[in-house]
Tab-separated table of C-alpha atoms and ligand atoms in Angstrom:
chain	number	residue	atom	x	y	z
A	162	UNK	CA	30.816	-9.569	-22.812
A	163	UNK	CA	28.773	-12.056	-21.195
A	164	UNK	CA	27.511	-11.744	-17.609
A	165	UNK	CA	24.560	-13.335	-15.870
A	166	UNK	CA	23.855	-10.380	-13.907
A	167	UNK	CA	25.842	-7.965	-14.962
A	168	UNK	CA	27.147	-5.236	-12.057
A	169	UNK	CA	26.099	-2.021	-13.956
A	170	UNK	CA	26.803	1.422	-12.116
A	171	UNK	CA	25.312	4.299	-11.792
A	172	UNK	CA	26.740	7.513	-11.442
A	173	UNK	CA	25.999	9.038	-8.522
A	174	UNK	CA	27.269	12.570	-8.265
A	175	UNK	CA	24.281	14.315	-8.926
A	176	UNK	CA	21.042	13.934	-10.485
A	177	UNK	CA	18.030	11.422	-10.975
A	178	UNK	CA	20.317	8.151	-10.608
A	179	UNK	CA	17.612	6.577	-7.607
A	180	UNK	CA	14.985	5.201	-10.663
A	181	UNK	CA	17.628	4.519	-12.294
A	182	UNK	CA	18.891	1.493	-9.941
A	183	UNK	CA	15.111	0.342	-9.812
A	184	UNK	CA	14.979	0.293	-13.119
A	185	UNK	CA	17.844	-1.661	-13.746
A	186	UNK	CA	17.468	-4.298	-11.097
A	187	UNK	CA	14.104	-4.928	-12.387
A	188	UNK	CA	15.862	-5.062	-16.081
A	189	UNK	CA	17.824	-8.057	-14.141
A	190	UNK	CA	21.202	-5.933	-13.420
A	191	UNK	CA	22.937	-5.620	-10.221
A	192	UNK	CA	22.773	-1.805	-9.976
A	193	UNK	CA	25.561	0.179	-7.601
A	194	UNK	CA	26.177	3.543	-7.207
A	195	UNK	CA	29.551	5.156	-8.374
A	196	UNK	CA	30.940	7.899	-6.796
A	197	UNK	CA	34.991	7.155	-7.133
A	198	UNK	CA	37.232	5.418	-9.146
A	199	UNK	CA	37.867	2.445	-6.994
A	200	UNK	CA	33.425	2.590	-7.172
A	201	UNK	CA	33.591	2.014	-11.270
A	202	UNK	CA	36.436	-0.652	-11.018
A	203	UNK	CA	34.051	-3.067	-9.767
A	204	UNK	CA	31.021	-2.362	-12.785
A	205	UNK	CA	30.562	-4.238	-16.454
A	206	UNK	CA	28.548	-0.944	-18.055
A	207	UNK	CA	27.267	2.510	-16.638
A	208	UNK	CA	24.524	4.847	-16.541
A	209	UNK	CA	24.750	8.078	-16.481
A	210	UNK	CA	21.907	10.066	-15.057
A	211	UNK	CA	19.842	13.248	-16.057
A	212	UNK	CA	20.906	16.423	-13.834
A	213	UNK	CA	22.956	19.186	-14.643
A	214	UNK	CA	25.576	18.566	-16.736
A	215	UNK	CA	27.782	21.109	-16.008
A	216	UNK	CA	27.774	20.500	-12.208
A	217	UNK	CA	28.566	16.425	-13.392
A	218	UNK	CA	31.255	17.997	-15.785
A	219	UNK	CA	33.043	19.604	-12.829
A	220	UNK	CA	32.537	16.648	-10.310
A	221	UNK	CA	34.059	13.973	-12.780
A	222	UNK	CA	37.122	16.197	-12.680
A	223	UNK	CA	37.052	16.569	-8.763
A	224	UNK	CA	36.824	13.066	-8.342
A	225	UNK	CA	38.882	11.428	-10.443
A	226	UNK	CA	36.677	10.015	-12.406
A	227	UNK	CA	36.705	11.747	-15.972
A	228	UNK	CA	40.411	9.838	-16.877
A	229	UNK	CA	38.991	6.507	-15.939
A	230	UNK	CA	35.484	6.778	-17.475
A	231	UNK	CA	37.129	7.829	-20.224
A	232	UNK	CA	39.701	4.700	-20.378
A	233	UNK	CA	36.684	2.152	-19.477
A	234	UNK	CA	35.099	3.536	-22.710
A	235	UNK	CA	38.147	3.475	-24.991
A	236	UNK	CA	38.319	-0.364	-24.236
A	237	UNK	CA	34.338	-0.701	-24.948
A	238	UNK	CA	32.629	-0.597	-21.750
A	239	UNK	CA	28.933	-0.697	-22.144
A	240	UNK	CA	27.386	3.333	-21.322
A	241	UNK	CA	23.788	4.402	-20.997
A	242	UNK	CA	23.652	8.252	-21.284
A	243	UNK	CA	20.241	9.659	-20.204
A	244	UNK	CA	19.590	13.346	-20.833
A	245	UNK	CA	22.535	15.590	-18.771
A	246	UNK	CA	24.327	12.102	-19.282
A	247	UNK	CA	23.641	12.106	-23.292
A	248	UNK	CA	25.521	15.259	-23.452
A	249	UNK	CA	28.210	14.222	-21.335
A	250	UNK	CA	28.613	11.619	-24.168
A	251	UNK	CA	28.518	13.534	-27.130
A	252	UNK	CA	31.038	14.911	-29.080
A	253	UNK	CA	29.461	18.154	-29.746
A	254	UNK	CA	28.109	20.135	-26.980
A	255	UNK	CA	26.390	23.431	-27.749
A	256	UNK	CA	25.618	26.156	-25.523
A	257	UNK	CA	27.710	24.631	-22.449
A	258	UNK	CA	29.485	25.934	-20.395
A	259	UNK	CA	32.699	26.847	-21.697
A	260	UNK	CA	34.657	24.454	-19.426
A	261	UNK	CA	32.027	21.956	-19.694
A	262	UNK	CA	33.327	18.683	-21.179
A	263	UNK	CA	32.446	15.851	-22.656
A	264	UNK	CA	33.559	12.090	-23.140
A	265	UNK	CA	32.819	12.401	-27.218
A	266	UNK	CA	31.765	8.417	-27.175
A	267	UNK	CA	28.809	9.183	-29.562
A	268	UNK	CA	28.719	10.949	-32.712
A	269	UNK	CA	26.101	13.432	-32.085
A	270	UNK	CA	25.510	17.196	-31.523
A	271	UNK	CA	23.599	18.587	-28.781
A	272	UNK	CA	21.932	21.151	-27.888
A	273	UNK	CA	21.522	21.606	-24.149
A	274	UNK	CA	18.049	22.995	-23.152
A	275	UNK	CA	17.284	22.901	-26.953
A	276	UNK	CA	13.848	22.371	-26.758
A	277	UNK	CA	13.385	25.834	-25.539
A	278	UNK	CA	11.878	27.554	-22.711
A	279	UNK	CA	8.229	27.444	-23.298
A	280	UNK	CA	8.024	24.200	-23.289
A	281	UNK	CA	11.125	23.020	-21.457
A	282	UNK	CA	9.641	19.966	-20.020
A	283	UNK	CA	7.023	17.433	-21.624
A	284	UNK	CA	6.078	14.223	-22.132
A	285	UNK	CA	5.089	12.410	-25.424
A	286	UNK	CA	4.788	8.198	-26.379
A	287	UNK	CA	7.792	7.656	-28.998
A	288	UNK	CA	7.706	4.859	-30.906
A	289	UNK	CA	10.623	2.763	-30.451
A	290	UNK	CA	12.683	0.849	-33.416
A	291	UNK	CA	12.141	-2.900	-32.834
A	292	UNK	CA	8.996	-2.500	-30.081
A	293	UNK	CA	5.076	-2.874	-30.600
A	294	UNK	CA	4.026	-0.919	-27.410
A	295	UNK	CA	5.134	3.098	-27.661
A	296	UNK	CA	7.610	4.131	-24.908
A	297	UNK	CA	6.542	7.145	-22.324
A	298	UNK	CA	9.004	9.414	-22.399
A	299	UNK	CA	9.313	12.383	-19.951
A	300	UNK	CA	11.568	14.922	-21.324
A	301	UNK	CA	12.919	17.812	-18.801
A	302	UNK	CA	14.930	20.822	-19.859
A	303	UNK	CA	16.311	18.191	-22.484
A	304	UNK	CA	19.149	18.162	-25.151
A	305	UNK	CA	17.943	18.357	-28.849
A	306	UNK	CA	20.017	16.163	-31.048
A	307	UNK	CA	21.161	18.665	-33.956
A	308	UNK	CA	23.122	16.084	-36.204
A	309	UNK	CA	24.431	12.732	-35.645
A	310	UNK	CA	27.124	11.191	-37.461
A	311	UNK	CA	27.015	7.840	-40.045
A	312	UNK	CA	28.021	5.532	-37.053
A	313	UNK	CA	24.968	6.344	-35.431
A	314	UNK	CA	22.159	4.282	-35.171
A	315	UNK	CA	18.772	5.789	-34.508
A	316	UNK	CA	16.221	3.856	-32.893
A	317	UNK	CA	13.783	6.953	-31.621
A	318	UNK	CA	12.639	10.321	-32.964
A	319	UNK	CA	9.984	13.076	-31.997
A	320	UNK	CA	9.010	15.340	-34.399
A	321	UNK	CA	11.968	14.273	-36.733
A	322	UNK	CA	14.575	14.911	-33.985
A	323	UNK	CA	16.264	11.551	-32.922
A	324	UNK	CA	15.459	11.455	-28.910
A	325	UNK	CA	17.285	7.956	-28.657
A	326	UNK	CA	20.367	6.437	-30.029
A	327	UNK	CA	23.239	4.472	-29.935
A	328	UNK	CA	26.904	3.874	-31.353
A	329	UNK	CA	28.421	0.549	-30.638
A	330	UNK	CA	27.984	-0.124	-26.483
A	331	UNK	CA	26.961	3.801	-26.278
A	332	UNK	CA	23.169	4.258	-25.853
A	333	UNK	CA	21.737	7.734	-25.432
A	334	UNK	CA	18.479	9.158	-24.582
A	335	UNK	CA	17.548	12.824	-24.358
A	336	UNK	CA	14.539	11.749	-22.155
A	337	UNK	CA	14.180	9.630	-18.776
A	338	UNK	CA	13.672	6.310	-19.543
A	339	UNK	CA	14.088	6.076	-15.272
A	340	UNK	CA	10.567	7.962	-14.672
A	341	UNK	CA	8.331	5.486	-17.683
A	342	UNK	CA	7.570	2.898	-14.597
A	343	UNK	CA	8.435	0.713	-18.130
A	344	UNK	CA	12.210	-1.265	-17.973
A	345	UNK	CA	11.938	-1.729	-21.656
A	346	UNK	CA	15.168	0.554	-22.760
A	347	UNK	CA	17.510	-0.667	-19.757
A	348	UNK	CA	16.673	-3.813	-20.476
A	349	UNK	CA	17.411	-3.258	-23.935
A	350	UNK	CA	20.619	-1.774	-22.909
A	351	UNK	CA	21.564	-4.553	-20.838
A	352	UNK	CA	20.984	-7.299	-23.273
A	353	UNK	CA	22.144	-5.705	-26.658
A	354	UNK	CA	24.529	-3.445	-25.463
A	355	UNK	CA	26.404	-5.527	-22.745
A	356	UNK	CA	26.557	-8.528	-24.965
A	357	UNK	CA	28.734	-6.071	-27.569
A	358	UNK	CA	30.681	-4.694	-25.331
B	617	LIG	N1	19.597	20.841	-19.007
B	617	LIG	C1	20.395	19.882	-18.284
B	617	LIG	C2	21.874	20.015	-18.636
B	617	LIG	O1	22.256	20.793	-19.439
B	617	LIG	C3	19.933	18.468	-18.539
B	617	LIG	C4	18.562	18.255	-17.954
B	617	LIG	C5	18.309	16.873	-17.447
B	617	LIG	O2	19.220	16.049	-17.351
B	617	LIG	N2	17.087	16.630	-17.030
B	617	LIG	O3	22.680	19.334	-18.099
């Protein structure tokens, strides 16, 4: 897929999806928000936002949304998972919520909260696969990333553990790329990611 300026939503049921449209538009997307299915109709890729992802897990159900996110990616739509919205894309959640689900468009395993309580939020520079200058990346009650499978391409770790990744037009963080002040990974998403959509 090839757009000019691409119409990339964000889902907005709950969560940190505000940064998330600055970042974008300054990455050179038209952000919107989606909320319902007629909403996601209109958008080339998504984001979806840090939060909680059980609460997301029970309002994609509520609004429709869950069947047609999950067609859009079947047919390759472009998805940038941050955080709550990396586990909503893998296909292994751990400790969720037992009627928690997930879209299983990445081959990963999460952990949610799996960094631990003491030090359940921090932030650390990660050096990112293909840039010069390390990304800031604020991480907040995040997943840990406890395998990924052979499809998967890292492009971030910390400490060993991949923090960002991607699997054909899925990109996933564990951080929030939305809070660096620093476009770089939307960007990135936008112009690698749309393009192989
Ligand atoms: N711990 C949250 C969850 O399980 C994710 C935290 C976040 O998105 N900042 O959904």
């Amino acid at each position: 897929m090839q757009v000019a300026q691409p119409v990339v939503g964000v889902l907005a049921l709950q969560g940190a999806f505000a940064a998330h449209e600055l970042a974008l538009a300054e990455a050179g997307a038209r952000p919107t928000q989606v909320r319902t299915p007629a909403d996601l109709a209109r958008v080339d890729a998504l984001v979806m936002p840090g939060g909680e992802s059980t609460t997301m897990s029970k309002l994609l159900e509520t609004s429709g949304l869950f069947d047609e996110i999950k067609a859009r990616l079947s047919e390759g739509m472009p998805v940038f998972g941050t955080c709550a919205g990396m586990i909503l894309l893998a296909t292994d959640v751990r400790d969720g919520r037992p009627d928690q689900r997930s879209f299983g468009a990445i081959d990963i395993a999460v952990q949610r909260n799996g960094y631990g309580r003491q030090v359940d939020s921090f932030e650390t520079d990660i050096h990112v696969e293909g840039e010069d200058v390390p990304f800031h990346a604020v991480f907040i009650r995040a997943p840990k990333v406890v395998s990924v499978g052979p499809a998967v391409e890292v492009l971030a770790v910390h400490e060993d553990v991949p923090v960002l990744a991607c699997q054909g037009a899925v990109m996933v963080a564990s951080f929030h790329p939305e809070l660096a002040g620093d476009a770089r990974l939307h960007h990135r998403f936008l112009h690698h990611h749309l393009r192989r959509g």
